[in-house]
């Protein structure tokens, strides 16, 4: 079949509105401004963007029909579908069965053995990929480094031997608290090489947050660096680790410190060692350990609606397969691509789409250490131009910041190397989508808006570029093996355009396998709202074409600049301050960050409220959780609105925080006057 007839067949098979747009030839970039202006008149949801014939021609899946067939097959016969995909991994021992499922426990590729670092590195060494760039790195101050697959392999082997020297064994937990430098990826891969589990902690978390996580996963070794660069300043990473370990509650026996910024740091005798010195004692030979498919791979902490952060557990084969598969089908990664994911390794996006997925596929992954506006607002565009980035993956919050900074920062750069764009982390508003499409993508690049979570390990609802026409603001359709639905509280699918809860009705290879050390919480949080189905807190609706539109969290989790934050965590940080009696934290819409953090606080008897106290409480939350959780506003109140049973009425507080008129039923309120007083109170007085 010729390419031409393939794409015209693609157009025929699309739903009516999509087909209409798909049948039109792709608009040349020059006319984009005009077409976008015309499109502005119609509501966002009716705009449909078909992949260009140019893109379709070389993409792996070339029509909506083909996507639908494959998706149906992946649900009907997951054994066959995933069995075929899993053949692309390098196995030490073949598996016996694709799936064992007894809700909520899934085992994928039962009986098989493999090693993640071997799949990400060794298997690429036999052919021409040996000398291909695996990681391209740029530091914030401007240093550049390229590690070929062979060089990365060597660094990983050497560092794995350092870990062995520090008595790290299979199954041990290693905490990684590092800046965005190649050594962060080296450390992760070295853990997987010897079968140790890593738990990466984002550099924006505080000493106390590090301590909680180290204690929870019982880590014996921490890998960190003296500091990291962020917007020209040095983040004191080692100092934070020192503070976390003060008091001697943890079992940490070794801290391995990379020299990055070169400032003076304290080195604890008998505990702290320098990364570069340790390398002097080891060689570069380190065989990868064969791991069971279901062997724990890593723990990544994320916020939930109650209590302390949850240690999300991922295992070996299913996670790796999904990361590789999505890089193949969603990012459409090719041998010659220069792929850039801007996420930090401290988040799941950095795990799956900076390190494991692209490297498993033998791609070139770009890593940038610092801020997008350092030294100036065009740093990202400069990087894209300098390296000829072809596939670019970032967050809506970043896109909104770029829009605010002004088009001139990017129009002076040549971004014509780009061929595919992606977003992740929060719903993208159609205006930001359109801006991304026109200005960054030159109206020629498909955008993959990927909905997924720390818990899901990889993309769940996302366009397959080349096959699925996109609509600004919609994550479109489920990935292979994903049985997504929008249901009411009883589990019945809601009607077209009605809002409901987003559930996944079948296990998938990269699903979380548990919450570290808390089986009950795992069952309760994810599998008890709907028997046998996964629910993780998002609301959504589907349109007439079956496209998913993610509304956002409907539990007590905030999404601030794409970072998950539990309201309960912030509340407990607030009440740990001696002046605070009670607190309630809610989100309010924020133009840049998606959501901002608003804290309602009542103070203890005799405490005087003031602007200074509000600022102190903000600093306190920052100290307890980390800069990621800094409140936008602290409002003092004489009392918080509660139901007669004592439950804080967050719905009302949300309305107050966002300055909306109060709606809904307040008859269960204990004291209606409280609400009136809160609404009347101006901020921070
Ligand atoms: C939100 C990040 C809309 C969602 C990979 C989810 C999104 C939470 C999207 C998970 C998207 C992520 N559209 N919302 N494309 N991607 N979210 O665990 O609310 O840090 O539940 O994982 O981010 O955040 P997490």
XYZ file of C-alpha atoms and ligand atoms in Angstrom:
710
model
C 0.000 0.000 0.000
C 1.366 3.398 -0.853
C 1.818 5.991 1.853
C -0.762 8.176 0.183
C -3.532 5.620 0.197
C -2.698 4.744 3.773
C -3.258 8.278 4.971
C -6.429 8.750 2.997
C -7.722 5.536 4.510
C -6.820 7.017 7.868
C -8.993 9.978 7.166
C -11.972 7.870 6.180
C -11.945 5.895 9.372
C -12.017 8.875 11.695
C -15.096 10.020 13.581
C -17.034 12.619 11.691
C -15.508 15.811 13.030
C -12.028 14.376 13.173
C -12.299 12.950 9.695
C -13.259 16.309 8.308
C -10.136 17.940 9.637
C -7.953 14.990 8.771
C -9.064 14.986 5.172
C -7.784 18.512 4.690
C -4.169 18.753 3.756
C -1.895 19.950 6.533
C -1.710 23.714 6.656
C 1.645 25.192 5.899
C 3.261 26.820 8.906
C 3.083 30.304 7.409
C -0.692 30.289 7.410
C -0.926 29.086 10.955
C -1.527 32.494 12.478
C -4.501 33.096 10.263
C -6.054 29.691 10.804
C -5.591 29.944 14.550
C -7.290 33.328 14.532
C -10.210 31.938 12.627
C -10.344 29.005 14.987
C -10.548 31.348 17.961
C -14.160 32.139 17.198
C -15.349 28.600 17.812
C -15.279 27.004 21.259
C -11.979 25.289 21.995
C -13.396 21.833 22.025
C -14.521 21.772 18.455
C -11.060 22.366 17.029
C -9.476 19.234 15.669
C -5.912 18.961 14.454
C -5.028 16.061 12.245
C -1.422 15.003 11.943
C 0.172 16.299 8.781
C 0.591 13.934 5.857
C 4.312 14.464 6.311
C 4.192 13.165 9.875
C 1.830 10.303 9.072
C 4.062 9.099 6.278
C 6.818 8.005 8.601
C 4.942 7.232 11.810
C 4.602 3.772 13.278
C 0.831 3.845 13.514
C -0.737 5.676 10.645
C -4.467 5.812 11.128
C -7.120 6.038 13.782
C -8.420 2.741 12.502
C -5.105 1.058 13.038
C -4.887 2.528 16.560
C -8.397 1.310 17.355
C -7.649 -2.205 16.118
C -4.475 -2.402 18.141
C -6.139 -0.965 21.233
C -9.013 -3.451 20.969
C -6.566 -6.306 20.586
C -4.516 -5.135 23.571
C -7.616 -5.310 25.759
C -9.012 -8.517 24.327
C -5.823 -10.473 24.307
C -3.249 -8.741 26.522
C -1.180 -11.916 26.603
C -0.651 -11.818 22.890
C -0.289 -8.072 22.599
C 2.163 -7.566 25.443
C 3.889 -10.848 24.703
C 4.782 -9.490 21.287
C 5.989 -6.184 22.709
C 7.960 -7.876 25.489
C 9.939 -9.789 22.890
C 11.692 -6.463 22.263
C 13.251 -6.561 25.723
C 16.367 -8.546 26.468
C 15.499 -11.405 28.797
C 17.872 -13.507 30.864
C 15.175 -16.075 31.427
C 11.913 -16.253 29.454
C 8.693 -15.711 31.376
C 6.053 -18.432 31.704
C 2.911 -16.334 31.817
C 2.185 -12.755 30.804
C -0.188 -11.897 33.672
C -1.420 -13.143 37.043
C -4.133 -10.855 38.346
C -5.814 -11.096 41.679
C -6.992 -7.600 42.478
C -5.156 -5.572 43.695
C -2.071 -7.707 43.094
C -0.712 -7.987 39.581
C 2.222 -10.031 38.421
C 3.418 -9.419 34.894
C 5.749 -11.698 32.940
C 5.724 -14.314 35.662
C 8.866 -16.398 35.983
C 10.959 -14.191 33.701
C 14.264 -12.585 34.558
C 16.028 -9.523 33.163
C 18.035 -6.513 34.230
C 17.014 -2.915 33.629
C 20.511 -1.452 33.221
C 21.396 -4.244 30.814
C 18.331 -3.352 28.751
C 19.161 0.346 28.850
C 22.864 -0.023 28.136
C 24.547 -3.361 27.392
C 22.197 -4.414 24.657
C 22.999 -1.287 22.665
C 26.724 -1.910 22.715
C 26.872 -4.623 20.102
C 26.013 -2.410 17.121
C 26.438 1.173 15.940
C 24.623 2.565 18.959
C 27.758 1.889 20.936
C 29.131 5.291 19.937
C 25.820 7.109 19.812
C 24.974 9.812 22.358
C 22.905 8.305 25.146
C 22.858 11.468 27.253
C 23.493 15.000 26.126
C 23.847 17.268 29.121
C 24.020 20.981 29.625
C 24.692 22.514 33.022
C 23.015 25.718 34.080
C 26.281 27.679 34.003
C 26.766 26.413 30.443
C 29.024 23.330 30.546
C 28.276 20.696 27.938
C 28.826 16.944 28.141
C 27.915 14.013 25.948
C 27.962 10.432 27.149
C 27.816 7.757 24.489
C 26.161 4.452 25.303
C 29.559 2.943 25.817
C 30.699 5.731 28.121
C 27.467 5.688 30.105
C 27.768 1.916 30.459
C 31.275 2.312 31.811
C 30.244 4.991 34.319
C 27.318 2.898 35.505
C 29.495 -0.193 35.976
C 32.083 1.769 37.912
C 29.530 3.383 40.145
C 27.740 0.074 40.703
C 31.068 -1.185 42.013
C 31.230 1.809 44.353
C 27.817 0.845 45.681
C 29.055 -2.701 46.200
C 32.051 -1.327 48.095
C 29.505 0.302 50.370
C 27.850 -3.072 50.862
C 24.725 -2.292 48.888
C 23.021 -5.566 48.022
C 20.055 -6.776 45.998
C 16.842 -5.384 47.470
C 18.538 -2.638 49.528
C 17.171 0.894 49.304
C 19.377 3.747 48.125
C 18.208 7.350 48.341
C 19.285 9.697 45.548
C 19.062 13.459 46.209
C 20.882 15.084 43.349
C 20.813 17.926 40.886
C 20.074 17.304 37.213
C 23.485 15.986 36.251
C 24.364 12.813 34.320
C 25.518 11.240 37.582
C 21.900 11.204 38.768
C 21.062 8.846 35.884
C 24.293 6.932 36.496
C 23.308 6.427 40.138
C 19.818 5.195 39.209
C 21.110 2.787 36.593
C 23.878 1.547 38.910
C 21.256 0.611 41.506
C 19.280 -1.359 38.946
C 22.461 -3.075 37.774
C 23.000 -4.717 41.150
C 19.310 -5.121 41.978
C 19.158 -2.383 44.610
C 16.071 -0.153 44.724
C 16.401 3.570 44.418
C 14.258 6.272 45.835
C 14.967 9.588 44.166
C 13.990 12.679 46.160
C 13.423 15.916 44.278
C 15.965 18.621 45.147
C 13.134 20.991 46.102
C 12.328 18.956 49.212
C 13.591 19.950 52.633
C 15.737 18.135 55.204
C 12.649 17.031 57.100
C 11.077 15.586 53.962
C 14.312 13.711 53.241
C 14.355 12.319 56.750
C 10.747 11.086 56.542
C 11.465 9.309 53.281
C 14.789 7.819 54.395
C 13.100 6.467 57.511
C 10.086 5.165 55.617
C 12.101 3.167 53.100
C 14.863 2.344 55.579
C 17.712 3.414 53.325
C 21.312 2.735 54.335
C 23.012 4.790 51.621
C 22.349 8.291 50.274
C 23.830 9.631 47.054
C 23.919 13.406 46.851
C 26.101 16.269 45.724
C 27.613 19.299 47.417
C 25.041 21.478 45.696
C 23.118 22.106 42.524
C 22.610 25.195 40.387
C 19.214 26.796 40.160
C 18.642 30.215 38.638
C 22.220 31.176 39.330
C 22.085 30.219 43.004
C 23.429 27.099 44.687
C 20.936 24.718 46.292
C 22.638 23.297 49.408
C 21.871 19.644 48.813
C 24.564 18.155 51.062
C 23.647 20.507 53.886
C 20.025 19.340 53.639
C 21.169 15.730 53.839
C 23.312 16.570 56.886
C 20.307 18.153 58.584
C 18.138 15.166 57.709
C 20.620 12.818 59.335
C 21.138 14.898 62.479
C 19.798 13.163 65.524
C 20.872 9.771 64.273
C 17.372 8.333 63.821
C 18.082 6.866 60.392
C 20.181 3.838 59.565
C 22.230 5.654 56.918
C 25.813 4.451 57.046
C 27.228 5.969 53.834
C 26.696 9.255 52.047
C 28.340 9.417 48.633
C 28.871 13.032 47.556
C 29.380 14.221 44.007
C 31.381 17.408 43.631
C 29.278 19.704 41.481
C 29.321 23.272 42.730
C 32.541 23.101 44.705
C 31.426 25.012 47.794
C 32.649 23.979 51.254
C 30.626 21.154 52.730
C 30.880 19.229 55.930
C 32.114 15.649 55.439
C 31.292 13.373 58.321
C 34.222 11.124 59.098
C 33.389 7.457 58.550
C 30.091 8.234 56.817
C 30.630 10.676 53.970
C 32.820 9.971 50.950
C 33.465 11.800 47.680
C 32.135 10.177 44.515
C 35.331 10.898 42.518
C 37.587 9.468 45.228
C 35.538 6.285 45.464
C 35.951 5.695 41.730
C 39.688 5.356 42.286
C 39.114 2.083 44.129
C 36.954 0.300 41.558
C 37.196 -1.067 38.031
C 34.701 -0.894 35.201
C 33.633 -4.517 35.179
C 30.303 -5.138 36.816
C 28.013 -7.886 35.572
C 24.318 -7.039 35.702
C 22.318 -9.168 38.137
C 19.396 -11.147 36.679
C 16.258 -9.896 38.415
C 12.814 -11.455 38.569
C 10.212 -9.667 36.486
C 8.433 -8.636 39.651
C 11.539 -7.666 41.637
C 11.091 -4.194 43.171
C 12.779 -1.564 41.010
C 12.189 1.734 42.763
C 10.118 3.622 45.282
C 8.995 7.127 44.480
C 7.214 9.206 47.098
C 4.161 11.157 46.095
C 1.440 13.050 47.894
C -1.892 11.552 48.718
C -5.084 13.008 50.094
C -4.326 11.975 53.653
C -1.324 11.795 55.925
C 2.267 11.403 54.882
C 3.500 10.869 51.332
C 3.145 7.396 49.900
C 6.088 5.378 48.671
C 4.845 4.200 45.282
C 6.453 0.891 44.388
C 7.306 -0.094 40.835
C 8.751 -3.398 39.698
C 11.068 -4.472 36.935
C 9.701 -5.945 33.705
C 6.259 -4.368 33.367
C 7.548 -0.892 34.190
C 10.433 -1.107 31.751
C 8.245 -2.486 28.989
C 5.682 0.280 29.353
C 8.370 2.991 29.472
C 9.951 1.604 26.313
C 6.658 1.052 24.498
C 5.358 4.542 25.167
C 8.623 6.098 23.997
C 8.200 4.084 20.838
C 4.526 4.729 20.121
C 3.793 8.050 21.849
C 7.084 9.900 21.307
C 7.660 7.960 18.138
C 11.383 8.016 18.987
C 13.765 7.207 16.174
C 17.437 6.475 15.943
C 18.231 10.017 14.811
C 16.018 11.933 17.247
C 17.339 14.338 19.845
C 14.738 13.987 22.524
C 14.359 16.387 25.431
C 12.203 15.848 28.486
C 12.477 18.854 30.793
C 11.279 17.046 33.932
C 13.540 16.586 36.923
C 14.681 13.049 37.756
C 13.036 13.580 41.138
C 9.605 13.129 39.559
C 8.189 10.099 37.829
C 8.400 11.842 34.460
C 12.155 12.064 34.918
C 12.296 8.362 35.739
C 10.246 7.045 32.841
C 10.912 9.646 30.166
C 14.348 11.050 30.835
C 16.114 7.871 31.853
C 14.470 4.475 31.470
C 12.183 4.773 28.445
C 14.518 6.581 26.035
C 17.574 4.574 27.048
C 15.729 1.259 26.768
C 14.877 2.284 23.239
C 18.465 3.305 22.462
C 17.510 6.943 21.927
C 19.413 10.148 22.666
C 18.089 11.867 25.771
C 18.928 15.478 26.545
C 19.214 16.659 30.132
C 19.394 20.286 31.254
C 20.315 21.137 34.786
C 18.716 24.448 35.538
C 15.936 26.964 35.173
C 14.237 27.921 31.887
C 14.866 31.614 32.570
C 18.568 31.516 33.301
C 20.454 33.576 32.319
C 17.555 34.797 30.178
C 14.035 33.771 29.262
C 15.104 32.013 26.077
C 17.311 29.289 27.562
C 15.033 26.442 26.410
C 14.749 27.765 22.862
C 18.489 28.288 22.733
C 19.008 24.642 23.753
C 16.535 23.404 21.141
C 18.334 25.392 18.473
C 21.856 24.453 19.625
C 21.253 20.708 19.706
C 18.612 20.392 17.015
C 16.074 18.932 19.444
C 13.403 17.021 17.540
C 11.034 15.829 20.263
C 10.261 18.095 23.210
C 8.282 17.170 26.347
C 7.397 19.744 28.993
C 4.678 20.890 31.407
C 1.728 23.243 30.854
C 2.899 25.432 33.728
C 6.160 26.052 31.845
C 4.250 26.788 28.652
C 2.114 29.370 30.447
C 5.257 31.016 31.821
C 6.754 31.187 28.309
C 3.557 32.801 27.037
C 3.772 35.392 29.753
C 7.408 36.208 29.038
C 6.514 37.088 25.460
C 6.882 35.580 21.996
C 10.044 37.512 21.163
C 12.115 35.171 23.317
C 11.418 32.313 21.017
C 10.803 33.851 17.646
C 14.480 34.827 17.461
C 15.467 31.145 17.569
C 15.298 28.535 14.868
C 13.036 25.785 16.194
C 12.533 24.075 12.860
C 14.240 20.870 14.063
C 11.198 20.075 16.231
C 8.827 17.452 14.869
C 6.803 16.386 17.926
C 5.751 18.084 21.176
C 4.411 16.684 24.419
C 2.927 17.901 27.688
C 2.377 16.319 31.061
C 1.518 17.059 34.644
C -1.771 18.922 34.619
C -4.607 19.783 32.303
C -3.441 22.108 29.547
C -5.738 25.017 28.824
C -6.618 25.399 25.126
C -4.928 28.827 24.925
C -1.628 27.374 26.102
C -2.077 24.396 23.749
C -2.637 26.728 20.796
C 0.366 28.841 21.691
C 2.535 25.717 21.994
C 1.183 24.449 18.691
C 1.715 27.652 16.742
C 4.809 29.218 18.239
C 6.859 26.252 19.354
C 5.543 23.673 16.924
C 5.291 26.033 13.944
C 1.809 24.512 13.400
C 3.457 21.397 12.001
C 4.224 19.300 15.109
C 1.629 17.025 16.650
C 1.163 17.579 20.393
C 0.839 14.575 22.676
C -0.968 15.624 25.859
C -0.153 12.656 28.074
C -2.294 11.910 31.126
C -0.708 9.638 33.679
C 0.484 9.497 37.280
C 3.354 8.396 39.509
C 1.230 5.342 40.195
C 0.675 4.425 36.558
C 4.399 4.420 35.728
C 3.857 5.662 32.187
C 1.404 7.275 29.766
C -2.202 6.124 30.097
C -4.341 8.466 28.023
C -2.534 10.136 25.166
C -2.728 10.721 21.458
C -0.718 8.378 19.286
C 0.833 10.904 16.908
C 0.233 10.096 13.297
C -2.925 8.205 14.183
C -5.090 10.192 16.581
C -6.224 13.709 15.659
C -5.820 16.062 18.617
C -8.064 18.648 20.244
C -6.566 21.452 22.346
C -6.990 20.471 25.993
C -7.870 16.815 25.521
C -5.534 13.903 26.309
C -7.645 12.077 23.662
C -7.702 8.270 23.841
C -6.231 5.477 26.007
C -2.868 3.899 25.342
C -2.639 0.191 24.511
C -3.766 -2.085 27.327
C -5.497 0.777 29.125
C -9.203 0.274 29.744
C -10.192 3.770 30.868
C -13.728 4.921 31.628
C -15.544 7.818 33.264
C -18.079 6.613 35.808
C -20.457 7.884 38.479
C -20.152 6.947 42.157
C -21.835 3.631 41.495
C -19.454 2.726 38.708
C -21.880 3.336 35.868
C -20.424 5.043 32.822
C -21.656 8.615 32.623
C -23.152 10.054 29.474
C -21.452 12.087 26.795
C -19.910 15.322 28.141
C -20.887 14.479 31.690
C -18.296 14.708 34.397
C -17.393 11.667 36.458
C -14.507 9.772 37.997
C -11.729 8.451 35.854
C -11.135 4.737 36.422
C -8.948 2.077 34.853
C -10.727 -1.237 34.648
C -7.887 -3.613 33.841
C -4.349 -4.064 35.160
C -1.546 -2.697 32.968
C 2.149 -3.630 32.935
C 3.576 -0.516 34.631
C 0.932 -0.162 37.333
C 2.159 0.433 40.847
C 2.518 -2.781 42.839
C 1.868 -1.219 46.193
C 2.631 1.481 48.703
C 5.898 0.721 50.432
C 5.152 -0.860 53.789
C 1.403 -0.200 53.693
C -0.660 -2.853 51.980
C -3.918 -1.643 53.501
C -3.454 1.891 52.283
C -2.742 0.555 48.796
C -5.986 -1.382 48.742
C -7.986 1.434 50.312
C -6.615 4.303 48.263
C -6.783 2.820 44.802
C -9.000 -0.238 44.717
C -11.860 0.283 47.117
C -14.019 2.982 45.497
C -14.891 0.588 42.682
C -14.321 -3.100 43.170
C -11.590 -4.397 40.909
C -10.975 -1.014 39.262
C -8.229 1.499 39.801
C -9.194 5.004 40.894
C -6.565 7.614 41.686
C -8.414 10.826 42.187
C -8.995 12.538 38.831
C -12.258 13.742 37.393
C -12.898 13.630 33.643
C -15.483 13.659 30.910
C -15.680 12.178 27.425
C -16.960 13.913 24.352
C -18.904 12.631 21.369
C -15.767 11.115 19.843
C -14.951 9.293 23.071
C -12.072 11.690 23.776
C -11.096 12.155 27.413
C -10.945 15.628 28.952
C -9.220 15.529 32.313
C -10.709 17.946 34.813
C -8.048 17.464 37.498
C -7.898 16.094 41.015
C -11.167 15.615 42.811
C -9.540 14.465 46.032
C -7.600 16.594 48.485
C -4.512 16.706 46.353
C -3.348 19.950 44.781
C -1.444 20.228 41.550
C 0.847 23.215 41.871
C 2.961 23.845 38.786
C 2.579 20.171 37.924
C 3.754 19.075 41.382
C 1.472 17.031 43.550
C 0.894 18.329 47.015
C -1.411 16.878 49.658
C -3.495 19.485 51.504
C -3.109 17.290 54.592
C 0.681 17.526 54.377
C 0.604 21.314 54.298
C -1.947 21.356 57.128
C 0.213 19.188 59.307
C 3.228 21.380 58.571
C 1.192 24.435 59.638
C -0.036 22.971 62.906
C 3.526 22.000 63.792
C 4.118 25.750 64.271
C 3.552 26.832 67.900
C 1.232 29.720 66.960
C -1.218 27.621 64.970
C -4.318 26.022 66.452
C -5.977 24.679 63.341
C -5.595 24.932 59.605
C -7.304 24.071 56.362
C -5.509 24.215 53.039
C -7.190 24.507 49.665
C -6.218 25.277 46.100
C -7.354 28.228 44.056
C -6.967 28.673 40.313
C -3.652 30.240 39.365
C -2.929 31.569 35.924
C 0.644 30.304 35.855
C 0.860 27.405 38.264
C -2.540 25.852 37.599
C -3.279 25.965 41.291
C -2.031 28.114 44.143
C -1.930 27.112 47.813
C -4.210 29.026 50.189
C -4.004 28.316 53.919
C -6.779 29.189 56.354
C -5.360 29.329 59.841
C -6.725 29.826 63.339
C -4.172 30.780 65.947
C -3.790 29.754 69.556
C -5.226 31.776 72.431
C -3.226 34.940 72.987
C -1.381 34.896 69.640
C -1.650 38.120 67.669
C -2.074 37.723 63.933
C -0.029 39.893 61.602
C 1.491 40.062 58.160
C 4.776 39.011 59.801
C 3.183 35.891 61.250
C 1.663 35.022 57.868
C 5.127 35.305 56.286
C 6.641 33.261 59.049
C 4.090 30.507 58.481
C 4.912 30.487 54.775
C 8.591 30.112 55.626
C 7.744 27.408 58.120
C 5.906 25.299 55.520
C 8.831 25.809 53.166
C 11.207 24.575 55.810
C 9.118 21.557 56.785
C 8.189 20.287 53.302
C 10.411 22.247 50.948
C 10.230 25.153 48.491
C 7.780 23.163 46.323
C 5.097 23.637 48.980
C 5.454 27.372 49.686
C 1.942 28.788 50.326
C 0.717 31.609 48.137
C -1.457 33.039 50.845
C -2.091 32.611 54.559
C -5.450 33.858 55.809
C -6.220 34.077 59.481
C -9.685 33.268 60.720
C -11.434 33.223 64.072
C -12.843 29.792 63.239
C -13.001 27.377 60.310
C -16.308 26.368 58.764
C -17.281 22.888 59.896
C -20.153 20.528 59.568
C -21.938 19.525 62.733
C -19.899 16.353 62.731
C -16.726 18.445 62.836
C -15.571 18.017 59.233
C -14.027 21.101 57.670
C -16.089 22.259 54.704
C -13.405 22.540 52.049
C -15.860 23.208 49.288
C -16.733 26.510 50.925
C -13.133 27.376 51.609
C -12.250 26.733 47.973
C -14.959 29.141 46.909
C -13.747 31.729 49.389
C -10.110 31.287 48.340
C -10.918 31.834 44.691
C -13.204 34.750 45.424
C -16.280 32.983 44.036
C -19.797 33.620 45.229
C -20.723 31.026 47.829
C -22.874 28.297 46.388
C -24.405 25.080 47.600
C -25.834 23.763 50.766
C -24.621 25.266 54.026
C -27.338 23.871 56.235
C -25.005 21.362 57.806
C -22.666 24.157 58.841
C -22.042 24.443 62.517
C -21.849 28.207 62.465
C -22.953 30.057 59.381
C -21.410 33.276 60.711
C -17.972 31.751 60.392
C -18.294 31.651 56.625
C -19.536 35.183 56.391
C -16.620 36.350 58.508
C -14.090 34.413 56.436
C -15.432 35.689 53.173
C -15.345 39.234 54.469
C -11.810 38.998 55.838
C -9.220 40.348 53.517
C -6.117 38.330 52.852
C -3.443 38.079 55.488
C -4.926 40.515 57.958
C -2.331 15.384 36.747
C 2.741 13.121 36.718
C -4.361 16.513 32.988
C -3.484 14.495 37.194
C 3.010 12.259 35.485
C -2.777 13.320 37.820
C -2.699 15.588 34.268
C -1.575 13.958 38.439
C -1.971 15.245 33.106
C -0.426 13.002 38.565
C -2.528 15.606 31.836
C -0.880 14.553 34.855
N -3.725 16.226 31.835
N -3.878 16.212 34.197
N -1.917 15.366 30.694
N -0.850 14.598 33.502
N -1.986 15.152 35.329
O 1.844 11.663 40.017
O -4.241 15.198 38.140
O 3.086 13.825 39.631
O -3.573 12.645 38.777
O 2.425 12.306 37.765
O -1.221 15.025 37.560
O 0.726 13.655 39.019
P 2.082 12.853 39.179
